[in-house]
Amino acid sequence: MRWNPYAAECPTRQLLDRIGDKWAVLVLGLLEPGPQRFNALRRRIEGISQKMLTQTLRSLEADGLITRRAFATVPVTVEYQLTPLGRSLNSVLDPLREWAEANMSRVHKAREKRGAVDRK
Amino acid sequence: MRWNPYAAECPTRQLLDRIGDKWAVLVLGLLEPGPQRFNALRRRIEGISQKMLTQTLRSLEADGLITRRAFATVPVTVEYQLTPLGRSLNSVLDPLREWAEANMSRVHKAREKRGAVDRK
DNA sequence: TCCCTTGGTTACCATTAGGTACCTATACCA
DNA sequence: TGGTATAGGTACCTAATGGTAACCAAGGGA
């Protein structure tokens, strides 16, 4: 069965809901080099709240994109790590990140021009 | 200057805000083959409201990703069309769409399993 | 005369996202 | 005894998202 990307239950639409959530892609990117601990992620992502980091990690875990491992140290240590599925998603997100770095300045320029003209 | 993707003003983050808005990517995809009219888009995207389609088109236009042309026919005809920038964005979104079609079933499986086990 | 089409705009309203602040538990160090 | 760090959970509150419904214009057809 061929998917119709414009139907509500389409996978593309669901994926966009997934990665459009402001933090998920950043977390995936940070985990690329290797496992990271909770507070390490928190410190590296500017502006994320504890609540949102927890929420993001939980849902990435629920979706099978990362795994969580807790160690009985004191204080407790928790490591998050990409699954193969998460790594494969990362590999298609990379071109997106590159496009953003290369082209967002043009988007900004277009936006400013519109703002100046102010199409009533 | 090298961008820190984890800083708030980072282009990647801004792009995600852009394409995470539920409808923009679908519109861009539909415009790939060629110019389309307002109601043609509306009919092909299941579930979009007139308000959201207008809003989406306006902001894609403001960002320089599509152009709008109105013809003084009766009733008035309006055509939307990708700019070169929009086409280049589409080319990096394609792998994403393919990933979604190939892998969202795994994500769903992972999600169901979690739901069944119900951690805690 | 009223309704149809095109392509919108606007007001209103409910849901959600996401922030802050405070709570937990454990064990270290001074 | 109190303060540190670890990794969270939870209540509360506000701002933004996005839906519905009603309105606009212009002209054609019954």
PDB file of C-alpha atoms (C1' of nucleotides) in Angstrom:
ATOM      1  CA  MET A   1       0.000   0.000   0.000  1.00  0.00           C
ATOM      2  CA  ARG A   2       1.218   3.389  -1.034  1.00  0.00           C
ATOM      3  CA  TRP A   3       0.943   6.112   1.579  1.00  0.00           C
ATOM      4  CA  ASN A   4      -0.868   9.300   0.880  1.00  0.00           C
ATOM      5  CA  PRO A   5       1.248  11.881   2.677  1.00  0.00           C
ATOM      6  CA  TYR A   6      -1.726  14.187   2.880  1.00  0.00           C
ATOM      7  CA  ALA A   7      -3.925  11.848   4.849  1.00  0.00           C
ATOM      8  CA  ALA A   8      -4.015  12.388   8.560  1.00  0.00           C
ATOM      9  CA  GLU A   9      -2.520   9.034   9.555  1.00  0.00           C
ATOM     10  CA  CYS A  10       0.402   9.353   7.205  1.00  0.00           C
ATOM     11  CA  PRO A  11       3.823   8.491   8.639  1.00  0.00           C
ATOM     12  CA  THR A  12       5.426  11.674   7.348  1.00  0.00           C
ATOM     13  CA  ARG A  13       2.942  13.750   9.223  1.00  0.00           C
ATOM     14  CA  GLN A  14       3.541  11.770  12.371  1.00  0.00           C
ATOM     15  CA  LEU A  15       7.274  12.117  12.025  1.00  0.00           C
ATOM     16  CA  LEU A  16       6.916  15.857  11.703  1.00  0.00           C
ATOM     17  CA  ASP A  17       4.879  15.962  14.863  1.00  0.00           C
ATOM     18  CA  ARG A  18       7.726  14.047  16.408  1.00  0.00           C
ATOM     19  CA  ILE A  19      10.708  16.129  15.354  1.00  0.00           C
ATOM     20  CA  GLY A  20       8.862  19.395  15.305  1.00  0.00           C
ATOM     21  CA  ASP A  21       8.705  19.465  19.051  1.00  0.00           C
ATOM     22  CA  LYS A  22      11.542  21.926  19.446  1.00  0.00           C
ATOM     23  CA  TRP A  23      13.920  19.772  21.496  1.00  0.00           C
ATOM     24  CA  ALA A  24      13.933  16.228  20.123  1.00  0.00           C
ATOM     25  CA  VAL A  25      16.234  16.885  17.188  1.00  0.00           C
ATOM     26  CA  LEU A  26      18.725  18.678  19.414  1.00  0.00           C
ATOM     27  CA  VAL A  27      18.841  15.764  21.828  1.00  0.00           C
ATOM     28  CA  LEU A  28      19.297  13.287  18.991  1.00  0.00           C
ATOM     29  CA  GLY A  29      22.146  15.369  17.651  1.00  0.00           C
ATOM     30  CA  LEU A  30      23.914  15.514  20.991  1.00  0.00           C
ATOM     31  CA  LEU A  31      23.679  11.758  21.434  1.00  0.00           C
ATOM     32  CA  GLU A  32      25.291  11.082  18.054  1.00  0.00           C
ATOM     33  CA  PRO A  33      28.899  10.965  19.342  1.00  0.00           C
ATOM     34  CA  GLY A  34      27.976   8.612  22.187  1.00  0.00           C
ATOM     35  CA  PRO A  35      26.001   8.108  25.404  1.00  0.00           C
ATOM     36  CA  GLN A  36      25.302  11.188  27.496  1.00  0.00           C
ATOM     37  CA  ARG A  37      24.042  11.764  31.000  1.00  0.00           C
ATOM     38  CA  PHE A  38      20.959  13.733  31.919  1.00  0.00           C
ATOM     39  CA  ASN A  39      22.620  16.809  33.303  1.00  0.00           C
ATOM     40  CA  ALA A  40      25.261  16.819  30.591  1.00  0.00           C
ATOM     41  CA  LEU A  41      22.479  17.175  28.013  1.00  0.00           C
ATOM     42  CA  ARG A  42      20.762  19.771  30.114  1.00  0.00           C
ATOM     43  CA  ARG A  43      23.832  21.953  30.352  1.00  0.00           C
ATOM     44  CA  ARG A  44      24.572  21.735  26.647  1.00  0.00           C
ATOM     45  CA  ILE A  45      21.107  22.660  25.406  1.00  0.00           C
ATOM     46  CA  GLU A  46      20.636  26.326  26.034  1.00  0.00           C
ATOM     47  CA  GLY A  47      17.270  27.173  27.476  1.00  0.00           C
ATOM     48  CA  ILE A  48      15.799  23.724  28.010  1.00  0.00           C
ATOM     49  CA  SER A  49      13.971  23.190  31.280  1.00  0.00           C
ATOM     50  CA  GLN A  50      14.315  20.062  33.357  1.00  0.00           C
ATOM     51  CA  LYS A  51      10.711  19.242  32.710  1.00  0.00           C
ATOM     52  CA  MET A  52      11.046  19.452  28.950  1.00  0.00           C
ATOM     53  CA  LEU A  53      14.272  17.464  28.875  1.00  0.00           C
ATOM     54  CA  THR A  54      12.651  14.685  30.898  1.00  0.00           C
ATOM     55  CA  GLN A  55       9.577  14.775  28.704  1.00  0.00           C
ATOM     56  CA  THR A  56      11.623  14.725  25.502  1.00  0.00           C
ATOM     57  CA  LEU A  57      13.816  11.849  26.671  1.00  0.00           C
ATOM     58  CA  ARG A  58      10.782   9.816  27.757  1.00  0.00           C
ATOM     59  CA  SER A  59       9.069  10.134  24.444  1.00  0.00           C
ATOM     60  CA  LEU A  60      12.207   9.448  22.428  1.00  0.00           C
ATOM     61  CA  GLU A  61      12.623   6.331  24.535  1.00  0.00           C
ATOM     62  CA  ALA A  62       8.989   5.352  24.025  1.00  0.00           C
ATOM     63  CA  ASP A  63       9.499   5.683  20.278  1.00  0.00           C
ATOM     64  CA  GLY A  64      12.503   3.391  20.331  1.00  0.00           C
ATOM     65  CA  LEU A  65      14.939   6.103  19.244  1.00  0.00           C
ATOM     66  CA  ILE A  66      17.051   6.137  22.409  1.00  0.00           C
ATOM     67  CA  THR A  67      17.620   3.865  25.382  1.00  0.00           C
ATOM     68  CA  ARG A  68      17.946   4.734  29.038  1.00  0.00           C
ATOM     69  CA  ARG A  69      20.274   2.979  31.443  1.00  0.00           C
ATOM     70  CA  ALA A  70      20.462   3.730  35.163  1.00  0.00           C
ATOM     71  CA  PHE A  71      23.468   2.818  37.294  1.00  0.00           C
ATOM     72  CA  ALA A  72      23.228   2.325  41.049  1.00  0.00           C
ATOM     73  CA  THR A  73      25.996   4.760  41.851  1.00  0.00           C
ATOM     74  CA  VAL A  74      25.661   7.581  44.346  1.00  0.00           C
ATOM     75  CA  PRO A  75      24.269   9.871  43.233  1.00  0.00           C
ATOM     76  CA  VAL A  76      22.489   7.751  40.673  1.00  0.00           C
ATOM     77  CA  THR A  77      23.850   7.921  37.123  1.00  0.00           C
ATOM     78  CA  VAL A  78      21.609   7.710  34.083  1.00  0.00           C
ATOM     79  CA  GLU A  79      22.876   7.371  30.546  1.00  0.00           C
ATOM     80  CA  TYR A  80      20.985   7.944  27.343  1.00  0.00           C
ATOM     81  CA  GLN A  81      22.102   6.460  24.080  1.00  0.00           C
ATOM     82  CA  LEU A  82      20.908   6.240  20.488  1.00  0.00           C
ATOM     83  CA  THR A  83      19.368   3.030  19.208  1.00  0.00           C
ATOM     84  CA  PRO A  84      20.146   1.946  15.632  1.00  0.00           C
ATOM     85  CA  LEU A  85      16.789   3.420  14.665  1.00  0.00           C
ATOM     86  CA  GLY A  86      17.743   6.712  16.292  1.00  0.00           C
ATOM     87  CA  ARG A  87      21.064   6.734  14.456  1.00  0.00           C
ATOM     88  CA  SER A  88      19.350   6.148  11.152  1.00  0.00           C
ATOM     89  CA  LEU A  89      16.976   9.022  11.803  1.00  0.00           C
ATOM     90  CA  ASN A  90      19.950  11.208  12.620  1.00  0.00           C
ATOM     91  CA  SER A  91      21.491  10.418   9.292  1.00  0.00           C
ATOM     92  CA  VAL A  92      18.550  11.936   7.423  1.00  0.00           C
ATOM     93  CA  LEU A  93      18.393  14.879   9.799  1.00  0.00           C
ATOM     94  CA  ASP A  94      21.975  15.864   9.077  1.00  0.00           C
ATOM     95  CA  PRO A  95      21.277  17.249   5.594  1.00  0.00           C
ATOM     96  CA  LEU A  96      18.511  19.261   7.181  1.00  0.00           C
ATOM     97  CA  ARG A  97      20.890  20.787   9.686  1.00  0.00           C
ATOM     98  CA  GLU A  98      23.303  21.612   6.908  1.00  0.00           C
ATOM     99  CA  TRP A  99      20.586  23.198   4.823  1.00  0.00           C
ATOM    100  CA  ALA A 100      19.588  25.318   7.784  1.00  0.00           C
ATOM    101  CA  GLU A 101      23.105  26.586   8.345  1.00  0.00           C
ATOM    102  CA  ALA A 102      23.571  27.353   4.682  1.00  0.00           C
ATOM    103  CA  ASN A 103      20.210  28.938   3.934  1.00  0.00           C
ATOM    104  CA  MET A 104      18.487  30.364   6.955  1.00  0.00           C
ATOM    105  CA  SER A 105      20.128  33.711   6.317  1.00  0.00           C
ATOM    106  CA  ARG A 106      18.220  33.922   3.037  1.00  0.00           C
ATOM    107  CA  VAL A 107      15.008  33.095   4.797  1.00  0.00           C
ATOM    108  CA  HIS A 108      15.690  35.898   7.235  1.00  0.00           C
ATOM    109  CA  LYS A 109      16.416  38.311   4.454  1.00  0.00           C
ATOM    110  CA  ALA A 110      13.123  37.443   2.754  1.00  0.00           C
ATOM    111  CA  ARG A 111      11.290  37.865   6.012  1.00  0.00           C
ATOM    112  CA  GLU A 112      12.774  41.292   6.680  1.00  0.00           C
ATOM    113  CA  LYS A 113      11.948  42.529   3.200  1.00  0.00           C
ATOM    114  CA  ARG A 114       8.313  41.514   3.658  1.00  0.00           C
ATOM    115  CA  GLY A 115       8.245  43.208   7.004  1.00  0.00           C
ATOM    116  CA  ALA A 116       9.558  46.415   5.456  1.00  0.00           C
ATOM    117  CA  VAL A 117       7.092  46.462   2.572  1.00  0.00           C
ATOM    118  CA  ASP A 118       4.264  45.525   4.871  1.00  0.00           C
ATOM    119  CA  ARG A 119       1.737  44.119   2.400  1.00  0.00           C
ATOM    120  CA  LYS A 120      -1.153  45.857   4.169  1.00  0.00           C
TER     121      LYS A 120
ATOM    122  CA  MET B   1      31.575  31.829  12.704  1.00  0.00           C
ATOM    123  CA  ARG B   2      30.585  28.300  13.557  1.00  0.00           C
ATOM    124  CA  TRP B   3      27.005  27.860  14.752  1.00  0.00           C
ATOM    125  CA  ASN B   4      26.263  26.196  18.010  1.00  0.00           C
ATOM    126  CA  PRO B   5      23.120  24.239  17.227  1.00  0.00           C
ATOM    127  CA  TYR B   6      22.190  24.249  20.884  1.00  0.00           C
ATOM    128  CA  ALA B   7      22.049  28.006  21.212  1.00  0.00           C
ATOM    129  CA  ALA B   8      18.645  29.557  20.958  1.00  0.00           C
ATOM    130  CA  GLU B   9      19.304  31.626  17.842  1.00  0.00           C
ATOM    131  CA  CYS B  10      20.683  28.713  15.896  1.00  0.00           C
ATOM    132  CA  PRO B  11      19.406  28.310  12.324  1.00  0.00           C
ATOM    133  CA  THR B  12      18.628  24.628  12.782  1.00  0.00           C
ATOM    134  CA  ARG B  13      16.322  25.408  15.632  1.00  0.00           C
ATOM    135  CA  GLN B  14      14.617  28.085  13.596  1.00  0.00           C
ATOM    136  CA  LEU B  15      14.189  25.753  10.671  1.00  0.00           C
ATOM    137  CA  LEU B  16      12.580  23.185  12.928  1.00  0.00           C
ATOM    138  CA  ASP B  17      10.163  25.774  14.193  1.00  0.00           C
ATOM    139  CA  ARG B  18       9.402  26.411  10.552  1.00  0.00           C
ATOM    140  CA  ILE B  19       8.811  22.915   9.269  1.00  0.00           C
ATOM    141  CA  GLY B  20       7.429  21.557  12.508  1.00  0.00           C
ATOM    142  CA  ASP B  21       4.252  23.514  12.062  1.00  0.00           C
ATOM    143  CA  LYS B  22       2.229  20.548  10.868  1.00  0.00           C
ATOM    144  CA  TRP B  23       1.285  21.822   7.417  1.00  0.00           C
ATOM    145  CA  ALA B  24       4.250  23.575   5.810  1.00  0.00           C
ATOM    146  CA  VAL B  25       6.068  20.450   4.692  1.00  0.00           C
ATOM    147  CA  LEU B  26       2.900  19.058   3.137  1.00  0.00           C
ATOM    148  CA  VAL B  27       2.347  22.232   1.158  1.00  0.00           C
ATOM    149  CA  LEU B  28       5.939  22.278  -0.030  1.00  0.00           C
ATOM    150  CA  GLY B  29       5.595  18.674  -1.155  1.00  0.00           C
ATOM    151  CA  LEU B  30       2.436  19.376  -3.112  1.00  0.00           C
ATOM    152  CA  LEU B  31       4.016  22.307  -4.903  1.00  0.00           C
ATOM    153  CA  GLU B  32       6.968  20.233  -6.062  1.00  0.00           C
ATOM    154  CA  PRO B  33       5.406  19.119  -9.388  1.00  0.00           C
ATOM    155  CA  GLY B  34       4.326  22.662 -10.266  1.00  0.00           C
ATOM    156  CA  PRO B  35       2.140  25.650  -9.372  1.00  0.00           C
ATOM    157  CA  GLN B  36      -1.101  24.925  -7.560  1.00  0.00           C
ATOM    158  CA  ARG B  37      -4.195  26.916  -6.749  1.00  0.00           C
ATOM    159  CA  PHE B  38      -5.500  27.627  -3.304  1.00  0.00           C
ATOM    160  CA  ASN B  39      -8.482  25.327  -3.326  1.00  0.00           C
ATOM    161  CA  ALA B  40      -6.576  22.587  -5.117  1.00  0.00           C
ATOM    162  CA  LEU B  41      -4.166  22.491  -2.191  1.00  0.00           C
ATOM    163  CA  ARG B  42      -7.008  22.652   0.247  1.00  0.00           C
ATOM    164  CA  ARG B  43      -8.765  19.677  -1.243  1.00  0.00           C
ATOM    165  CA  ARG B  44      -5.631  17.567  -1.373  1.00  0.00           C
ATOM    166  CA  ILE B  45      -4.561  18.093   2.207  1.00  0.00           C
ATOM    167  CA  GLU B  46      -6.912  16.137   4.362  1.00  0.00           C
ATOM    168  CA  GLY B  47      -8.046  18.016   7.401  1.00  0.00           C
ATOM    169  CA  ILE B  48      -6.515  21.429   6.799  1.00  0.00           C
ATOM    170  CA  SER B  49      -8.767  24.392   7.518  1.00  0.00           C
ATOM    171  CA  GLN B  50      -8.952  27.405   5.267  1.00  0.00           C
ATOM    172  CA  LYS B  51      -7.469  29.518   7.993  1.00  0.00           C
ATOM    173  CA  MET B  52      -4.427  27.311   8.457  1.00  0.00           C
ATOM    174  CA  LEU B  53      -3.808  26.966   4.738  1.00  0.00           C
ATOM    175  CA  THR B  54      -3.880  30.728   4.340  1.00  0.00           C
ATOM    176  CA  GLN B  55      -1.626  31.178   7.310  1.00  0.00           C
ATOM    177  CA  THR B  56       0.813  28.537   6.111  1.00  0.00           C
ATOM    178  CA  LEU B  57       0.967  29.980   2.601  1.00  0.00           C
ATOM    179  CA  ARG B  58       1.500  33.493   3.945  1.00  0.00           C
ATOM    180  CA  SER B  59       4.417  32.501   6.091  1.00  0.00           C
ATOM    181  CA  LEU B  60       6.020  30.334   3.419  1.00  0.00           C
ATOM    182  CA  GLU B  61       5.769  33.330   1.138  1.00  0.00           C
ATOM    183  CA  ALA B  62       7.232  35.628   3.780  1.00  0.00           C
ATOM    184  CA  ASP B  63      10.159  33.243   4.138  1.00  0.00           C
ATOM    185  CA  GLY B  64      10.858  33.297   0.424  1.00  0.00           C
ATOM    186  CA  LEU B  65      10.028  29.632  -0.079  1.00  0.00           C
ATOM    187  CA  ILE B  66       7.012  30.106  -2.341  1.00  0.00           C
ATOM    188  CA  THR B  67       5.547  32.893  -4.461  1.00  0.00           C
ATOM    189  CA  ARG B  68       1.944  33.955  -4.861  1.00  0.00           C
ATOM    190  CA  ARG B  69       0.382  35.183  -8.081  1.00  0.00           C
ATOM    191  CA  ALA B  70      -3.170  36.442  -8.377  1.00  0.00           C
ATOM    192  CA  PHE B  71      -5.026  36.652 -11.694  1.00  0.00           C
ATOM    193  CA  ALA B  72      -7.940  39.018 -12.225  1.00  0.00           C
ATOM    194  CA  THR B  73     -10.279  36.328 -13.462  1.00  0.00           C
ATOM    195  CA  VAL B  74     -13.757  35.800 -12.085  1.00  0.00           C
ATOM    196  CA  PRO B  75     -13.762  34.316  -9.611  1.00  0.00           C
ATOM    197  CA  VAL B  76     -10.220  35.371  -8.805  1.00  0.00           C
ATOM    198  CA  THR B  77      -7.509  32.773  -9.389  1.00  0.00           C
ATOM    199  CA  VAL B  78      -4.447  32.511  -7.176  1.00  0.00           C
ATOM    200  CA  GLU B  79      -1.442  30.331  -7.885  1.00  0.00           C
ATOM    201  CA  TYR B  80       1.315  29.310  -5.536  1.00  0.00           C
ATOM    202  CA  GLN B  81       4.666  28.126  -6.722  1.00  0.00           C
ATOM    203  CA  LEU B  82       8.009  27.087  -5.243  1.00  0.00           C
ATOM    204  CA  THR B  83      10.961  29.434  -5.361  1.00  0.00           C
ATOM    205  CA  PRO B  84      14.434  27.981  -5.996  1.00  0.00           C
ATOM    206  CA  LEU B  85      14.996  28.214  -2.238  1.00  0.00           C
ATOM    207  CA  GLY B  86      11.803  26.255  -1.632  1.00  0.00           C
ATOM    208  CA  ARG B  87      12.865  23.615  -4.124  1.00  0.00           C
ATOM    209  CA  SER B  88      16.224  23.232  -2.440  1.00  0.00           C
ATOM    210  CA  LEU B  89      14.534  22.792   0.929  1.00  0.00           C
ATOM    211  CA  ASN B  90      12.290  20.151  -0.585  1.00  0.00           C
ATOM    212  CA  SER B  91      15.306  18.217  -1.739  1.00  0.00           C
ATOM    213  CA  VAL B  92      16.522  17.744   1.815  1.00  0.00           C
ATOM    214  CA  LEU B  93      13.022  17.006   3.069  1.00  0.00           C
ATOM    215  CA  ASP B  94      12.611  14.114   0.663  1.00  0.00           C
ATOM    216  CA  PRO B  95      14.937  11.741   2.531  1.00  0.00           C
ATOM    217  CA  LEU B  96      12.958  12.586   5.641  1.00  0.00           C
ATOM    218  CA  ARG B  97       9.714  11.600   3.980  1.00  0.00           C
ATOM    219  CA  GLU B  98      11.273   8.370   2.823  1.00  0.00           C
ATOM    220  CA  TRP B  99      12.622   7.603   6.276  1.00  0.00           C
ATOM    221  CA  ALA B 100       9.168   8.160   7.706  1.00  0.00           C
ATOM    222  CA  GLU B 101       7.521   5.773   5.289  1.00  0.00           C
ATOM    223  CA  ALA B 102      10.162   3.140   5.877  1.00  0.00           C
ATOM    224  CA  ASN B 103      10.463   3.387   9.637  1.00  0.00           C
ATOM    225  CA  MET B 104       7.410   4.817  11.324  1.00  0.00           C
ATOM    226  CA  SER B 105       5.994   1.321  11.728  1.00  0.00           C
ATOM    227  CA  ARG B 106       8.937   0.505  13.986  1.00  0.00           C
ATOM    228  CA  VAL B 107       8.335   3.612  16.005  1.00  0.00           C
ATOM    229  CA  HIS B 108       4.730   2.559  16.443  1.00  0.00           C
ATOM    230  CA  LYS B 109       5.744  -0.917  17.512  1.00  0.00           C
ATOM    231  CA  ALA B 110       8.085   0.536  20.122  1.00  0.00           C
ATOM    232  CA  ARG B 111       5.380   2.852  21.349  1.00  0.00           C
ATOM    233  CA  GLU B 112       2.839   0.043  21.711  1.00  0.00           C
ATOM    234  CA  LYS B 113       5.251  -2.153  23.602  1.00  0.00           C
ATOM    235  CA  ARG B 114       5.880   0.652  26.094  1.00  0.00           C
ATOM    236  CA  GLY B 115       2.195   1.188  26.470  1.00  0.00           C
ATOM    237  CA  ALA B 116       1.662  -2.486  27.223  1.00  0.00           C
ATOM    238  CA  VAL B 117       4.451  -2.775  29.787  1.00  0.00           C
ATOM    239  CA  ASP B 118       3.485   0.524  31.344  1.00  0.00           C
ATOM    240  CA  ARG B 119       6.708   1.388  33.149  1.00  0.00           C
ATOM    241  CA  LYS B 120       5.605   1.914  36.757  1.00  0.00           C
TER     242      LYS B 120
ATOM    243  C1'  DT C   1     -33.285  37.734  -6.336  1.00  0.00           C
ATOM    244  C1'  DC C   2     -30.695  34.368  -4.258  1.00  0.00           C
ATOM    245  C1'  DC C   3     -27.054  31.240  -4.399  1.00  0.00           C
ATOM    246  C1'  DC C   4     -22.698  29.558  -6.310  1.00  0.00           C
ATOM    247  C1'  DT C   5     -17.804  29.969  -6.986  1.00  0.00           C
ATOM    248  C1'  DT C   6     -13.011  31.889  -5.965  1.00  0.00           C
ATOM    249  C1'  DG C   7      -9.812  33.326  -2.049  1.00  0.00           C
ATOM    250  C1'  DG C   8      -9.614  35.092   1.622  1.00  0.00           C
ATOM    251  C1'  DT C   9     -10.274  37.852   6.884  1.00  0.00           C
ATOM    252  C1'  DT C  10     -11.934  38.075  11.455  1.00  0.00           C
ATOM    253  C1'  DA C  11     -13.881  36.895  16.084  1.00  0.00           C
ATOM    254  C1'  DC C  12     -14.409  33.531  19.328  1.00  0.00           C
ATOM    255  C1'  DC C  13     -13.187  29.537  21.949  1.00  0.00           C
ATOM    256  C1'  DA C  14     -11.021  25.189  23.607  1.00  0.00           C
ATOM    257  C1'  DT C  15      -6.975  22.656  23.859  1.00  0.00           C
ATOM    258  C1'  DT C  16      -2.197  22.281  24.368  1.00  0.00           C
ATOM    259  C1'  DA C  17       2.611  23.476  25.049  1.00  0.00           C
ATOM    260  C1'  DG C  18       5.769  24.691  27.891  1.00  0.00           C
ATOM    261  C1'  DG C  19       7.591  27.663  31.661  1.00  0.00           C
ATOM    262  C1'  DT C  20       8.454  28.318  36.918  1.00  0.00           C
ATOM    263  C1'  DA C  21       8.596  26.619  41.337  1.00  0.00           C
ATOM    264  C1'  DC C  22       8.760  23.258  44.617  1.00  0.00           C
ATOM    265  C1'  DC C  23       8.716  18.281  46.048  1.00  0.00           C
ATOM    266  C1'  DT C  24      10.996  13.539  46.299  1.00  0.00           C
ATOM    267  C1'  DA C  25      15.269  10.182  47.499  1.00  0.00           C
ATOM    268  C1'  DT C  26      20.233   9.021  48.314  1.00  0.00           C
ATOM    269  C1'  DA C  27      24.754   9.869  50.011  1.00  0.00           C
ATOM    270  C1'  DC C  28      28.706  12.734  49.984  1.00  0.00           C
ATOM    271  C1'  DC C  29      31.421  16.674  52.382  1.00  0.00           C
ATOM    272  C1'  DA C  30      32.241  20.329  55.876  1.00  0.00           C
TER     273       DA C  30
ATOM    274  C1'  DT D   1      23.210  19.819  60.665  1.00  0.00           C
ATOM    275  C1'  DG D   2      22.951  21.796  56.422  1.00  0.00           C
ATOM    276  C1'  DG D   3      24.464  22.145  51.587  1.00  0.00           C
ATOM    277  C1'  DT D   4      26.025  19.711  47.490  1.00  0.00           C
ATOM    278  C1'  DA D   5      25.021  16.678  43.482  1.00  0.00           C
ATOM    279  C1'  DT D   6      22.435  13.063  40.984  1.00  0.00           C
ATOM    280  C1'  DA D   7      17.681  12.414  38.320  1.00  0.00           C
ATOM    281  C1'  DG D   8      13.637  13.179  38.310  1.00  0.00           C
ATOM    282  C1'  DG D   9       7.893  14.159  39.564  1.00  0.00           C
ATOM    283  C1'  DT D  10       4.094  17.369  40.017  1.00  0.00           C
ATOM    284  C1'  DA D  11       1.110  21.515  40.510  1.00  0.00           C
ATOM    285  C1'  DC D  12       0.021  25.743  38.630  1.00  0.00           C
ATOM    286  C1'  DC D  13      -0.439  29.306  35.224  1.00  0.00           C
ATOM    287  C1'  DT D  14      -0.007  31.681  30.941  1.00  0.00           C
ATOM    288  C1'  DA D  15       0.719  32.071  26.039  1.00  0.00           C
ATOM    289  C1'  DA D  16       0.271  30.214  21.685  1.00  0.00           C
ATOM    290  C1'  DT D  17      -1.974  26.831  18.460  1.00  0.00           C
ATOM    291  C1'  DG D  18      -5.482  25.863  15.719  1.00  0.00           C
ATOM    292  C1'  DG D  19     -10.440  24.764  15.064  1.00  0.00           C
ATOM    293  C1'  DT D  20     -15.315  26.569  13.780  1.00  0.00           C
ATOM    294  C1'  DA D  21     -18.259  29.864  12.011  1.00  0.00           C
ATOM    295  C1'  DA D  22     -19.379  34.012  10.096  1.00  0.00           C
ATOM    296  C1'  DC D  23     -18.196  37.789   7.192  1.00  0.00           C
ATOM    297  C1'  DC D  24     -16.180  40.209   2.872  1.00  0.00           C
ATOM    298  C1'  DA D  25     -15.811  41.108  -2.574  1.00  0.00           C
ATOM    299  C1'  DA D  26     -17.082  40.107  -7.662  1.00  0.00           C
ATOM    300  C1'  DG D  27     -19.615  38.202 -11.084  1.00  0.00           C
ATOM    301  C1'  DG D  28     -22.376  34.344 -13.329  1.00  0.00           C
ATOM    302  C1'  DG D  29     -26.407  31.283 -13.545  1.00  0.00           C
ATOM    303  C1'  DA D  30     -31.407  29.742 -12.212  1.00  0.00           C
TER     304       DA D  30
END
